[in-house]
């Protein structure tokens, strides 16, 4: 629906829709573009406004046309200028007394509402500077931020919030933008974007008393349900019918959502377990210890005197099962990225033990020292790569809002210069890392073996880590010859 609406307004002058909210899904209700006028001197003021004919509009206004006068569809010239992104005409009409918050059309929308529907960020900025009120509600019950969310215009959402619009503003039915996104938006991006502004997860609307999670489940919005559960939305709030989110999932017979909610309930109950809290505190240490044990057990099984590969294969599969069970039950998602790191360190540890106890007696003193120096360099630069800030871009909430306004006013509030996940201005060559959930300056990669991003802050240490890792591997290989 949103895509059809937007596509129908991509070219030529546009008309405000004169249909009700029940007819937004019907293409036959969408008006087409007007034909191009051949002679500007014969245009009426409405058509001249649609096509941005500034001189013709000035001529007609100076001749006595009242800029506040609505046409037969109850739409003013300011509406026509706003919907077609005619900024000079908007400035001119306001200077001639046009009412910036005039309601017009069957949807009883202000010029600001229609600029937002079309995604005209510069027009939105201009109207707000001229005193437009973003909190006004149109005939469908939506305020400015609700319309920006409904039509998924992310830069406009960011700009409205940066200018002080409350993320929890309610519409006529008491729905917040988060509820509207959960109910009507397709895909995870709109929900992810709104959650960055810390909206109220457990607010309820005025009619159904539903939370955003209730609305997401009722609408079958799986991606929104997943994001809301991850953000910590309550599972216990009941709506006006006394239904919890799980009850609605059962009613909709959506087995996948039922499974998602039940698993989230189990996970939250586990977090309250005292023993598991202690385990979580020492999670990284336990992961390293378990990987050391796992690597030792693999070596032990492979070194068994038995010639039965069936026995050895069965034991190895049993070890793999036990390790995967440990990871699933005791390792949280936050620290799961360090699992390859734990296996790397375990491998190096046992190979070092092999070197010292098996190869050392047969190797010259100078070679021993070289190996020890390489091992120390490897561990040191691994630690420096892991512990050094790679260049995470950190800003306060106030700085984020200032950046959004500055980028918008410079005409640069787009995905090339603005990260919609971190809500920050992206420096040159920065990339948003999905694993670390942060933008990294001069991003190189997210290293699987260190569990950290590599950027401007630790790139030097990472290169030396690789050099010493290669040298250590070469010396270990040399010891086997």
PDB file of N, CA, C and O in Angstrom, residues 61-128:
ATOM      1  N   UNK A  61      -1.822  36.744  -7.701  1.00  0.00           N
ATOM      2  CA  UNK A  61      -2.018  37.205  -6.324  1.00  0.00           C
ATOM      3  C   UNK A  61      -2.048  38.725  -6.288  1.00  0.00           C
ATOM      4  O   UNK A  61      -2.895  39.334  -5.602  1.00  0.00           O
ATOM      5  N   UNK A  62      -1.134  39.360  -7.021  1.00  0.00           N
ATOM      6  CA  UNK A  62      -1.123  40.823  -7.065  1.00  0.00           C
ATOM      7  C   UNK A  62      -2.391  41.362  -7.705  1.00  0.00           C
ATOM      8  O   UNK A  62      -2.828  42.492  -7.416  1.00  0.00           O
ATOM      9  N   UNK A  63      -3.014  40.559  -8.560  1.00  0.00           N
ATOM     10  CA  UNK A  63      -4.261  40.979  -9.207  1.00  0.00           C
ATOM     11  C   UNK A  63      -5.466  40.841  -8.281  1.00  0.00           C
ATOM     12  O   UNK A  63      -6.577  41.199  -8.662  1.00  0.00           O
ATOM     13  N   UNK A  64      -5.233  40.284  -7.064  1.00  0.00           N
ATOM     14  CA  UNK A  64      -6.320  40.237  -6.098  1.00  0.00           C
ATOM     15  C   UNK A  64      -6.732  38.872  -5.617  1.00  0.00           C
ATOM     16  O   UNK A  64      -7.673  38.755  -4.819  1.00  0.00           O
ATOM     17  N   UNK A  65      -6.069  37.802  -6.052  1.00  0.00           N
ATOM     18  CA  UNK A  65      -6.454  36.472  -5.600  1.00  0.00           C
ATOM     19  C   UNK A  65      -6.056  36.294  -4.130  1.00  0.00           C
ATOM     20  O   UNK A  65      -4.924  36.563  -3.734  1.00  0.00           O
ATOM     21  N   UNK A  66      -6.984  35.815  -3.300  1.00  0.00           N
ATOM     22  CA  UNK A  66      -6.749  35.607  -1.872  1.00  0.00           C
ATOM     23  C   UNK A  66      -6.065  34.247  -1.671  1.00  0.00           C
ATOM     24  O   UNK A  66      -6.641  33.202  -1.968  1.00  0.00           O
ATOM     25  N   UNK A  67      -4.820  34.258  -1.148  1.00  0.00           N
ATOM     26  CA  UNK A  67      -4.057  33.016  -1.003  1.00  0.00           C
ATOM     27  C   UNK A  67      -4.675  32.084   0.034  1.00  0.00           C
ATOM     28  O   UNK A  67      -4.349  30.894   0.077  1.00  0.00           O
ATOM     29  N   UNK A  68      -5.576  32.620   0.876  1.00  0.00           N
ATOM     30  CA  UNK A  68      -6.222  31.760   1.876  1.00  0.00           C
ATOM     31  C   UNK A  68      -7.498  31.115   1.363  1.00  0.00           C
ATOM     32  O   UNK A  68      -8.109  30.308   2.058  1.00  0.00           O
ATOM     33  N   UNK A  69      -7.880  31.453   0.161  1.00  0.00           N
ATOM     34  CA  UNK A  69      -9.134  30.946  -0.391  1.00  0.00           C
ATOM     35  C   UNK A  69      -8.970  29.495  -0.858  1.00  0.00           C
ATOM     36  O   UNK A  69      -8.142  29.198  -1.718  1.00  0.00           O
ATOM     37  N   UNK A  70      -9.754  28.549  -0.325  1.00  0.00           N
ATOM     38  CA  UNK A  70      -9.679  27.161  -0.792  1.00  0.00           C
ATOM     39  C   UNK A  70     -10.402  27.003  -2.133  1.00  0.00           C
ATOM     40  O   UNK A  70     -11.280  27.792  -2.479  1.00  0.00           O
ATOM     41  N   UNK A  71     -10.033  25.971  -2.870  1.00  0.00           N
ATOM     42  CA  UNK A  71     -10.716  25.697  -4.132  1.00  0.00           C
ATOM     43  C   UNK A  71     -11.960  24.855  -3.874  1.00  0.00           C
ATOM     44  O   UNK A  71     -12.359  24.656  -2.723  1.00  0.00           O
ATOM     45  N   UNK A  72     -12.561  24.319  -4.925  1.00  0.00           N
ATOM     46  CA  UNK A  72     -13.808  23.574  -4.775  1.00  0.00           C
ATOM     47  C   UNK A  72     -13.614  22.266  -4.011  1.00  0.00           C
ATOM     48  O   UNK A  72     -14.586  21.681  -3.519  1.00  0.00           O
ATOM     49  N   UNK A  73     -12.368  21.803  -3.912  1.00  0.00           N
ATOM     50  CA  UNK A  73     -12.083  20.590  -3.148  1.00  0.00           C
ATOM     51  C   UNK A  73     -11.621  20.915  -1.731  1.00  0.00           C
ATOM     52  O   UNK A  73     -11.120  20.045  -1.023  1.00  0.00           O
ATOM     53  N   UNK A  74     -11.779  22.190  -1.341  1.00  0.00           N
ATOM     54  CA  UNK A  74     -11.408  22.663  -0.012  1.00  0.00           C
ATOM     55  C   UNK A  74      -9.901  22.550   0.242  1.00  0.00           C
ATOM     56  O   UNK A  74      -9.453  22.260   1.339  1.00  0.00           O
ATOM     57  N   UNK A  75      -9.114  22.762  -0.821  1.00  0.00           N
ATOM     58  CA  UNK A  75      -7.660  22.702  -0.726  1.00  0.00           C
ATOM     59  C   UNK A  75      -7.097  24.080  -1.049  1.00  0.00           C
ATOM     60  O   UNK A  75      -7.477  24.688  -2.055  1.00  0.00           O
ATOM     61  N   UNK A  76      -6.191  24.574  -0.203  1.00  0.00           N
ATOM     62  CA  UNK A  76      -5.623  25.901  -0.415  1.00  0.00           C
ATOM     63  C   UNK A  76      -4.385  25.829  -1.299  1.00  0.00           C
ATOM     64  O   UNK A  76      -3.839  24.751  -1.562  1.00  0.00           O
ATOM     65  N   UNK A  77      -3.947  27.005  -1.736  1.00  0.00           N
ATOM     66  CA  UNK A  77      -2.728  27.071  -2.551  1.00  0.00           C
ATOM     67  C   UNK A  77      -1.508  26.560  -1.802  1.00  0.00           C
ATOM     68  O   UNK A  77      -0.596  25.967  -2.397  1.00  0.00           O
ATOM     69  N   UNK A  78      -1.493  26.784  -0.483  1.00  0.00           N
ATOM     70  CA  UNK A  78      -0.358  26.315   0.317  1.00  0.00           C
ATOM     71  C   UNK A  78      -0.286  24.786   0.301  1.00  0.00           C
ATOM     72  O   UNK A  78       0.801  24.197   0.273  1.00  0.00           O
ATOM     73  N   UNK A  79      -1.452  24.132   0.312  1.00  0.00           N
ATOM     74  CA  UNK A  79      -1.487  22.676   0.193  1.00  0.00           C
ATOM     75  C   UNK A  79      -0.876  22.228  -1.135  1.00  0.00           C
ATOM     76  O   UNK A  79      -0.047  21.313  -1.185  1.00  0.00           O
ATOM     77  N   UNK A  80      -1.310  22.869  -2.223  1.00  0.00           N
ATOM     78  CA  UNK A  80      -0.807  22.491  -3.544  1.00  0.00           C
ATOM     79  C   UNK A  80       0.699  22.695  -3.647  1.00  0.00           C
ATOM     80  O   UNK A  80       1.413  21.874  -4.226  1.00  0.00           O
ATOM     81  N   UNK A  81       1.181  23.793  -3.075  1.00  0.00           N
ATOM     82  CA  UNK A  81       2.621  24.066  -3.125  1.00  0.00           C
ATOM     83  C   UNK A  81       3.403  23.053  -2.285  1.00  0.00           C
ATOM     84  O   UNK A  81       4.472  22.580  -2.687  1.00  0.00           O
ATOM     85  N   UNK A  82       2.856  22.686  -1.119  1.00  0.00           N
ATOM     86  CA  UNK A  82       3.547  21.756  -0.229  1.00  0.00           C
ATOM     87  C   UNK A  82       3.609  20.352  -0.822  1.00  0.00           C
ATOM     88  O   UNK A  82       4.652  19.686  -0.786  1.00  0.00           O
ATOM     89  N   UNK A  83       2.493  19.900  -1.384  1.00  0.00           N
ATOM     90  CA  UNK A  83       2.459  18.528  -1.899  1.00  0.00           C
ATOM     91  C   UNK A  83       3.352  18.370  -3.126  1.00  0.00           C
ATOM     92  O   UNK A  83       3.866  17.295  -3.412  1.00  0.00           O
ATOM     93  N   UNK A  84       3.582  19.474  -3.868  1.00  0.00           N
ATOM     94  CA  UNK A  84       4.439  19.417  -5.054  1.00  0.00           C
ATOM     95  C   UNK A  84       5.847  19.946  -4.791  1.00  0.00           C
ATOM     96  O   UNK A  84       6.623  20.136  -5.731  1.00  0.00           O
ATOM     97  N   UNK A  85       6.149  20.200  -3.504  1.00  0.00           N
ATOM     98  CA  UNK A  85       7.503  20.600  -3.095  1.00  0.00           C
ATOM     99  C   UNK A  85       7.957  21.902  -3.753  1.00  0.00           C
ATOM    100  O   UNK A  85       9.105  22.034  -4.179  1.00  0.00           O
ATOM    101  N   UNK A  86       7.031  22.884  -3.830  1.00  0.00           N
ATOM    102  CA  UNK A  86       7.352  24.193  -4.400  1.00  0.00           C
ATOM    103  C   UNK A  86       7.734  25.149  -3.259  1.00  0.00           C
ATOM    104  O   UNK A  86       6.892  25.869  -2.711  1.00  0.00           O
ATOM    105  N   UNK A  87       8.993  25.141  -2.873  1.00  0.00           N
ATOM    106  CA  UNK A  87       9.416  25.854  -1.671  1.00  0.00           C
ATOM    107  C   UNK A  87       9.312  27.375  -1.825  1.00  0.00           C
ATOM    108  O   UNK A  87       8.905  28.066  -0.876  1.00  0.00           O
ATOM    109  N   UNK A  88       9.683  27.909  -2.974  1.00  0.00           N
ATOM    110  CA  UNK A  88       9.607  29.356  -3.165  1.00  0.00           C
ATOM    111  C   UNK A  88       8.163  29.842  -3.090  1.00  0.00           C
ATOM    112  O   UNK A  88       7.878  30.914  -2.544  1.00  0.00           O
ATOM    113  N   UNK A  89       7.254  29.054  -3.631  1.00  0.00           N
ATOM    114  CA  UNK A  89       5.843  29.430  -3.567  1.00  0.00           C
ATOM    115  C   UNK A  89       5.309  29.361  -2.144  1.00  0.00           C
ATOM    116  O   UNK A  89       4.495  30.190  -1.742  1.00  0.00           O
ATOM    117  N   UNK A  90       5.768  28.382  -1.380  1.00  0.00           N
ATOM    118  CA  UNK A  90       5.343  28.293   0.023  1.00  0.00           C
ATOM    119  C   UNK A  90       5.788  29.544   0.776  1.00  0.00           C
ATOM    120  O   UNK A  90       5.010  30.152   1.536  1.00  0.00           O
ATOM    121  N   UNK A  91       7.029  29.948   0.584  1.00  0.00           N
ATOM    122  CA  UNK A  91       7.518  31.168   1.252  1.00  0.00           C
ATOM    123  C   UNK A  91       6.691  32.374   0.817  1.00  0.00           C
ATOM    124  O   UNK A  91       6.326  33.226   1.652  1.00  0.00           O
ATOM    125  N   UNK A  92       6.396  32.440  -0.468  1.00  0.00           N
ATOM    126  CA  UNK A  92       5.653  33.592  -0.985  1.00  0.00           C
ATOM    127  C   UNK A  92       4.228  33.626  -0.427  1.00  0.00           C
ATOM    128  O   UNK A  92       3.750  34.683   0.025  1.00  0.00           O
ATOM    129  N   UNK A  93       3.533  32.480  -0.441  1.00  0.00           N
ATOM    130  CA  UNK A  93       2.146  32.450   0.036  1.00  0.00           C
ATOM    131  C   UNK A  93       2.062  32.758   1.527  1.00  0.00           C
ATOM    132  O   UNK A  93       1.139  33.451   1.972  1.00  0.00           O
ATOM    133  N   UNK A  94       3.024  32.264   2.292  1.00  0.00           N
ATOM    134  CA  UNK A  94       3.010  32.560   3.727  1.00  0.00           C
ATOM    135  C   UNK A  94       3.266  34.046   3.957  1.00  0.00           C
ATOM    136  O   UNK A  94       2.650  34.671   4.844  1.00  0.00           O
ATOM    137  N   UNK A  95       4.155  34.630   3.153  1.00  0.00           N
ATOM    138  CA  UNK A  95       4.400  36.075   3.282  1.00  0.00           C
ATOM    139  C   UNK A  95       3.164  36.900   2.924  1.00  0.00           C
ATOM    140  O   UNK A  95       3.018  38.038   3.370  1.00  0.00           O
ATOM    141  N   UNK A  96       2.255  36.297   2.121  1.00  0.00           N
ATOM    142  CA  UNK A  96       1.025  36.991   1.724  1.00  0.00           C
ATOM    143  C   UNK A  96      -0.161  36.642   2.613  1.00  0.00           C
ATOM    144  O   UNK A  96      -1.298  36.992   2.300  1.00  0.00           O
ATOM    145  N   UNK A  97       0.112  35.933   3.718  1.00  0.00           N
ATOM    146  CA  UNK A  97      -0.947  35.700   4.700  1.00  0.00           C
ATOM    147  C   UNK A  97      -1.544  34.313   4.695  1.00  0.00           C
ATOM    148  O   UNK A  97      -2.563  34.088   5.378  1.00  0.00           O
ATOM    149  N   UNK A  98      -0.974  33.354   3.966  1.00  0.00           N
ATOM    150  CA  UNK A  98      -1.506  31.988   3.977  1.00  0.00           C
ATOM    151  C   UNK A  98      -1.384  31.398   5.377  1.00  0.00           C
ATOM    152  O   UNK A  98      -0.400  31.631   6.080  1.00  0.00           O
ATOM    153  N   UNK A  99      -2.394  30.627   5.789  1.00  0.00           N
ATOM    154  CA  UNK A  99      -2.418  29.997   7.112  1.00  0.00           C
ATOM    155  C   UNK A  99      -1.634  28.693   7.030  1.00  0.00           C
ATOM    156  O   UNK A  99      -2.020  27.766   6.310  1.00  0.00           O
ATOM    157  N   UNK A 100      -0.547  28.607   7.770  1.00  0.00           N
ATOM    158  CA  UNK A 100       0.363  27.477   7.622  1.00  0.00           C
ATOM    159  C   UNK A 100      -0.257  26.165   8.103  1.00  0.00           C
ATOM    160  O   UNK A 100       0.094  25.089   7.609  1.00  0.00           O
ATOM    161  N   UNK A 101      -1.202  26.230   9.043  1.00  0.00           N
ATOM    162  CA  UNK A 101      -1.825  25.015   9.566  1.00  0.00           C
ATOM    163  C   UNK A 101      -3.271  24.862   9.086  1.00  0.00           C
ATOM    164  O   UNK A 101      -4.088  24.210   9.738  1.00  0.00           O
ATOM    165  N   UNK A 102      -3.593  25.436   7.935  1.00  0.00           N
ATOM    166  CA  UNK A 102      -4.941  25.337   7.381  1.00  0.00           C
ATOM    167  C   UNK A 102      -5.267  23.881   7.046  1.00  0.00           C
ATOM    168  O   UNK A 102      -4.484  23.181   6.411  1.00  0.00           O
ATOM    169  N   UNK A 103      -6.430  23.409   7.503  1.00  0.00           N
ATOM    170  CA  UNK A 103      -6.879  22.062   7.166  1.00  0.00           C
ATOM    171  C   UNK A 103      -7.568  22.098   5.808  1.00  0.00           C
ATOM    172  O   UNK A 103      -8.312  23.027   5.507  1.00  0.00           O
ATOM    173  N   UNK A 104      -7.324  21.063   4.999  1.00  0.00           N
ATOM    174  CA  UNK A 104      -7.912  21.051   3.670  1.00  0.00           C
ATOM    175  C   UNK A 104      -8.118  19.645   3.144  1.00  0.00           C
ATOM    176  O   UNK A 104      -7.502  18.687   3.607  1.00  0.00           O
ATOM    177  N   UNK A 105      -9.011  19.506   2.163  1.00  0.00           N
ATOM    178  CA  UNK A 105      -9.302  18.217   1.556  1.00  0.00           C
ATOM    179  C   UNK A 105     -10.198  17.375   2.425  1.00  0.00           C
ATOM    180  O   UNK A 105     -10.504  17.714   3.578  1.00  0.00           O
ATOM    181  N   UNK A 106     -10.647  16.234   1.867  1.00  0.00           N
ATOM    182  CA  UNK A 106     -11.505  15.342   2.631  1.00  0.00           C
ATOM    183  C   UNK A 106     -10.796  14.744   3.835  1.00  0.00           C
ATOM    184  O   UNK A 106     -11.434  14.358   4.814  1.00  0.00           O
ATOM    185  N   UNK A 107      -9.472  14.646   3.762  1.00  0.00           N
ATOM    186  CA  UNK A 107      -8.708  14.092   4.883  1.00  0.00           C
ATOM    187  C   UNK A 107      -8.394  15.130   5.947  1.00  0.00           C
ATOM    188  O   UNK A 107      -7.779  14.809   6.962  1.00  0.00           O
ATOM    189  N   UNK A 108      -8.825  16.385   5.692  1.00  0.00           N
ATOM    190  CA  UNK A 108      -8.610  17.462   6.662  1.00  0.00           C
ATOM    191  C   UNK A 108      -7.146  17.487   7.138  1.00  0.00           C
ATOM    192  O   UNK A 108      -6.861  17.433   8.328  1.00  0.00           O
ATOM    193  N   UNK A 109      -6.251  17.603   6.162  1.00  0.00           N
ATOM    194  CA  UNK A 109      -4.820  17.590   6.438  1.00  0.00           C
ATOM    195  C   UNK A 109      -4.232  18.982   6.291  1.00  0.00           C
ATOM    196  O   UNK A 109      -4.731  19.800   5.516  1.00  0.00           O
ATOM    197  N   UNK A 110      -3.174  19.232   7.014  1.00  0.00           N
ATOM    198  CA  UNK A 110      -2.432  20.486   6.874  1.00  0.00           C
ATOM    199  C   UNK A 110      -1.412  20.332   5.744  1.00  0.00           C
ATOM    200  O   UNK A 110      -1.088  19.212   5.326  1.00  0.00           O
ATOM    201  N   UNK A 111      -0.855  21.425   5.240  1.00  0.00           N
ATOM    202  CA  UNK A 111       0.231  21.305   4.254  1.00  0.00           C
ATOM    203  C   UNK A 111       1.390  20.453   4.746  1.00  0.00           C
ATOM    204  O   UNK A 111       2.002  19.712   3.981  1.00  0.00           O
ATOM    205  N   UNK A 112       1.679  20.536   6.065  1.00  0.00           N
ATOM    206  CA  UNK A 112       2.751  19.724   6.626  1.00  0.00           C
ATOM    207  C   UNK A 112       2.436  18.234   6.494  1.00  0.00           C
ATOM    208  O   UNK A 112       3.317  17.423   6.163  1.00  0.00           O
ATOM    209  N   UNK A 113       1.193  17.866   6.744  1.00  0.00           N
ATOM    210  CA  UNK A 113       0.805  16.457   6.613  1.00  0.00           C
ATOM    211  C   UNK A 113       1.073  15.950   5.207  1.00  0.00           C
ATOM    212  O   UNK A 113       1.593  14.841   5.018  1.00  0.00           O
ATOM    213  N   UNK A 114       0.723  16.763   4.194  1.00  0.00           N
ATOM    214  CA  UNK A 114       0.892  16.305   2.819  1.00  0.00           C
ATOM    215  C   UNK A 114       2.349  16.300   2.384  1.00  0.00           C
ATOM    216  O   UNK A 114       2.782  15.445   1.604  1.00  0.00           O
ATOM    217  N   UNK A 115       3.132  17.205   2.905  1.00  0.00           N
ATOM    218  CA  UNK A 115       4.571  17.175   2.616  1.00  0.00           C
ATOM    219  C   UNK A 115       5.205  15.907   3.192  1.00  0.00           C
ATOM    220  O   UNK A 115       6.076  15.290   2.568  1.00  0.00           O
ATOM    221  N   UNK A 116       4.749  15.506   4.370  1.00  0.00           N
ATOM    222  CA  UNK A 116       5.268  14.287   4.990  1.00  0.00           C
ATOM    223  C   UNK A 116       4.833  13.055   4.207  1.00  0.00           C
ATOM    224  O   UNK A 116       5.637  12.141   3.972  1.00  0.00           O
ATOM    225  N   UNK A 117       3.576  13.032   3.773  1.00  0.00           N
ATOM    226  CA  UNK A 117       3.099  11.887   2.986  1.00  0.00           C
ATOM    227  C   UNK A 117       3.957  11.682   1.735  1.00  0.00           C
ATOM    228  O   UNK A 117       4.228  10.554   1.333  1.00  0.00           O
ATOM    229  N   UNK A 118       4.377  12.767   1.120  1.00  0.00           N
ATOM    230  CA  UNK A 118       5.164  12.673  -0.100  1.00  0.00           C
ATOM    231  C   UNK A 118       6.650  12.466   0.176  1.00  0.00           C
ATOM    232  O   UNK A 118       7.423  12.206  -0.740  1.00  0.00           O
ATOM    233  N   UNK A 119       7.077  12.596   1.445  1.00  0.00           N
ATOM    234  CA  UNK A 119       8.485  12.425   1.779  1.00  0.00           C
ATOM    235  C   UNK A 119       9.348  13.620   1.436  1.00  0.00           C
ATOM    236  O   UNK A 119      10.562  13.474   1.249  1.00  0.00           O
ATOM    237  N   UNK A 120       8.773  14.817   1.362  1.00  0.00           N
ATOM    238  CA  UNK A 120       9.534  16.033   1.025  1.00  0.00           C
ATOM    239  C   UNK A 120      10.178  16.597   2.294  1.00  0.00           C
ATOM    240  O   UNK A 120       9.605  17.458   2.972  1.00  0.00           O
ATOM    241  N   UNK A 121      11.366  16.123   2.622  1.00  0.00           N
ATOM    242  CA  UNK A 121      12.025  16.547   3.856  1.00  0.00           C
ATOM    243  C   UNK A 121      12.288  18.044   3.876  1.00  0.00           C
ATOM    244  O   UNK A 121      12.059  18.712   4.892  1.00  0.00           O
ATOM    245  N   UNK A 122      12.787  18.603   2.776  1.00  0.00           N
ATOM    246  CA  UNK A 122      13.088  20.040   2.750  1.00  0.00           C
ATOM    247  C   UNK A 122      11.827  20.875   2.942  1.00  0.00           C
ATOM    248  O   UNK A 122      11.856  21.922   3.597  1.00  0.00           O
ATOM    249  N   UNK A 123      10.715  20.403   2.387  1.00  0.00           N
ATOM    250  CA  UNK A 123       9.445  21.112   2.584  1.00  0.00           C
ATOM    251  C   UNK A 123       8.996  21.014   4.038  1.00  0.00           C
ATOM    252  O   UNK A 123       8.480  21.987   4.607  1.00  0.00           O
ATOM    253  N   UNK A 124       9.170  19.856   4.634  1.00  0.00           N
ATOM    254  CA  UNK A 124       8.832  19.689   6.054  1.00  0.00           C
ATOM    255  C   UNK A 124       9.639  20.658   6.909  1.00  0.00           C
ATOM    256  O   UNK A 124       9.095  21.323   7.806  1.00  0.00           O
ATOM    257  N   UNK A 125      10.924  20.765   6.629  1.00  0.00           N
ATOM    258  CA  UNK A 125      11.776  21.685   7.374  1.00  0.00           C
ATOM    259  C   UNK A 125      11.310  23.124   7.212  1.00  0.00           C
ATOM    260  O   UNK A 125      11.252  23.893   8.189  1.00  0.00           O
ATOM    261  N   UNK A 126      10.963  23.491   5.992  1.00  0.00           N
ATOM    262  CA  UNK A 126      10.522  24.858   5.722  1.00  0.00           C
ATOM    263  C   UNK A 126       9.230  25.176   6.459  1.00  0.00           C
ATOM    264  O   UNK A 126       9.102  26.240   7.085  1.00  0.00           O
ATOM    265  N   UNK A 127       8.274  24.269   6.414  1.00  0.00           N
ATOM    266  CA  UNK A 127       6.983  24.506   7.076  1.00  0.00           C
ATOM    267  C   UNK A 127       7.149  24.586   8.597  1.00  0.00           C
ATOM    268  O   UNK A 127       6.490  25.397   9.258  1.00  0.00           O
ATOM    269  N   UNK A 128       8.025  23.752   9.148  1.00  0.00           N
ATOM    270  CA  UNK A 128       8.260  23.820  10.594  1.00  0.00           C
ATOM    271  C   UNK A 128       8.904  25.154  10.965  1.00  0.00           C
ATOM    272  O   UNK A 128       8.569  25.748  12.001  1.00  0.00           O
TER     273      UNK A 128
END
